[in-house]
Amino acid sequence: MSAETPAAPGHDEHYLRVFRRNFRAWRGTRPFWAGLFVMLGGLPIAYFPYANLQIGHLTLAMQTAGGSSSLIIGVLLVVLGFTLWFQKHVRTFAGVAAILLALVSIPLSNLGGFLIGFLFALLGGAMAVAWVPGGDDDAQPAKTDNTGAGSAPQGAGAPEGATDPDTTILKPVVGEPNDLSGTSPANGANGRHSAG
């Protein structure tokens, strides 16, 4: 069996590698971590008001009148996290909404899920607002050589030895006619008199 032989179809490792590669490609085209942090922020905000903490024989219940608002904020944050994953074009709206819901959760939901949910939702919302889609590989900036003059990008059709138009210095050519006077700089005023 050589190194170029494809893996057997029954190999689980092959499918795991393919799945991992596809998942990495999918994750790279959207604000994945922002959506994950927003969802992780919504879970403690929704959970803590309905949780019962057992300390020995003592049951500590944190159910308050704000329990319904905590549930609504938590569910909205989870929905916004999924929105960031599957509808990346609304990332700015979803990020701002996640930040606002995180701030509202402080007074309405046990200090934003004991600050755990607040911090996750705030961080995820900020990451969603800051995320921009990655550029194509073709949109790389032009490379520069050691002389400092930029070279044309590949496929631009520039001739060899051409320099960047922004760094080119134009020099007057002696002997060509001047557009304003109709005479050449070499002839000066004499050229005007001799033409008449």
PDB file of N, CA, C and O in Angstrom, residues 28-30 131-137:
ATOM      1  N   GLY A  28     -15.498  29.158   8.567  1.00  0.00           N
ATOM      2  CA  GLY A  28     -14.712  30.316   8.150  1.00  0.00           C
ATOM      3  C   GLY A  28     -15.485  31.347   7.355  1.00  0.00           C
ATOM      4  O   GLY A  28     -14.993  32.457   7.151  1.00  0.00           O
ATOM      5  N   THR A  29     -16.676  31.011   6.901  1.00  0.00           N
ATOM      6  CA  THR A  29     -17.442  31.943   6.070  1.00  0.00           C
ATOM      7  C   THR A  29     -18.523  32.682   6.842  1.00  0.00           C
ATOM      8  O   THR A  29     -19.354  33.349   6.235  1.00  0.00           O
ATOM      9  N   ARG A  30     -18.528  32.575   8.153  1.00  0.00           N
ATOM     10  CA  ARG A  30     -19.581  33.215   8.961  1.00  0.00           C
ATOM     11  C   ARG A  30     -19.029  33.523  10.349  1.00  0.00           C
ATOM     12  O   ARG A  30     -18.011  32.958  10.745  1.00  0.00           O
ATOM     13  N   TRP A 131     -17.122  41.482  12.930  1.00  0.00           N
ATOM     14  CA  TRP A 131     -16.761  40.482  11.934  1.00  0.00           C
ATOM     15  C   TRP A 131     -17.039  40.993  10.532  1.00  0.00           C
ATOM     16  O   TRP A 131     -18.069  41.599  10.262  1.00  0.00           O
ATOM     17  N   VAL A 132     -16.101  40.750   9.623  1.00  0.00           N
ATOM     18  CA  VAL A 132     -16.299  41.057   8.199  1.00  0.00           C
ATOM     19  C   VAL A 132     -15.938  39.807   7.405  1.00  0.00           C
ATOM     20  O   VAL A 132     -15.065  39.035   7.812  1.00  0.00           O
ATOM     21  N   PRO A 133     -16.591  39.588   6.279  1.00  0.00           N
ATOM     22  CA  PRO A 133     -16.258  38.407   5.480  1.00  0.00           C
ATOM     23  C   PRO A 133     -14.834  38.497   4.969  1.00  0.00           C
ATOM     24  O   PRO A 133     -14.340  39.575   4.644  1.00  0.00           O
ATOM     25  N   GLY A 134     -14.167  37.354   4.903  1.00  0.00           N
ATOM     26  CA  GLY A 134     -12.803  37.314   4.388  1.00  0.00           C
ATOM     27  C   GLY A 134     -12.785  37.553   2.899  1.00  0.00           C
ATOM     28  O   GLY A 134     -13.720  37.208   2.175  1.00  0.00           O
ATOM     29  N   GLY A 135     -11.696  38.168   2.421  1.00  0.00           N
ATOM     30  CA  GLY A 135     -11.560  38.444   0.999  1.00  0.00           C
ATOM     31  C   GLY A 135     -11.142  37.196   0.244  1.00  0.00           C
ATOM     32  O   GLY A 135     -10.712  36.197   0.805  1.00  0.00           O
ATOM     33  N   ASP A 136     -11.269  37.249  -1.075  1.00  0.00           N
ATOM     34  CA  ASP A 136     -10.839  36.146  -1.919  1.00  0.00           C
ATOM     35  C   ASP A 136      -9.324  36.112  -1.959  1.00  0.00           C
ATOM     36  O   ASP A 136      -8.648  37.077  -1.665  1.00  0.00           O
ATOM     37  N   ASP A 137      -8.797  34.981  -2.397  1.00  0.00           N
ATOM     38  CA  ASP A 137      -7.353  34.875  -2.543  1.00  0.00           C
ATOM     39  C   ASP A 137      -6.849  35.761  -3.679  1.00  0.00           C
ATOM     40  O   ASP A 137      -5.698  36.159  -3.700  1.00  0.00           O
TER      41      ASP A 137
END
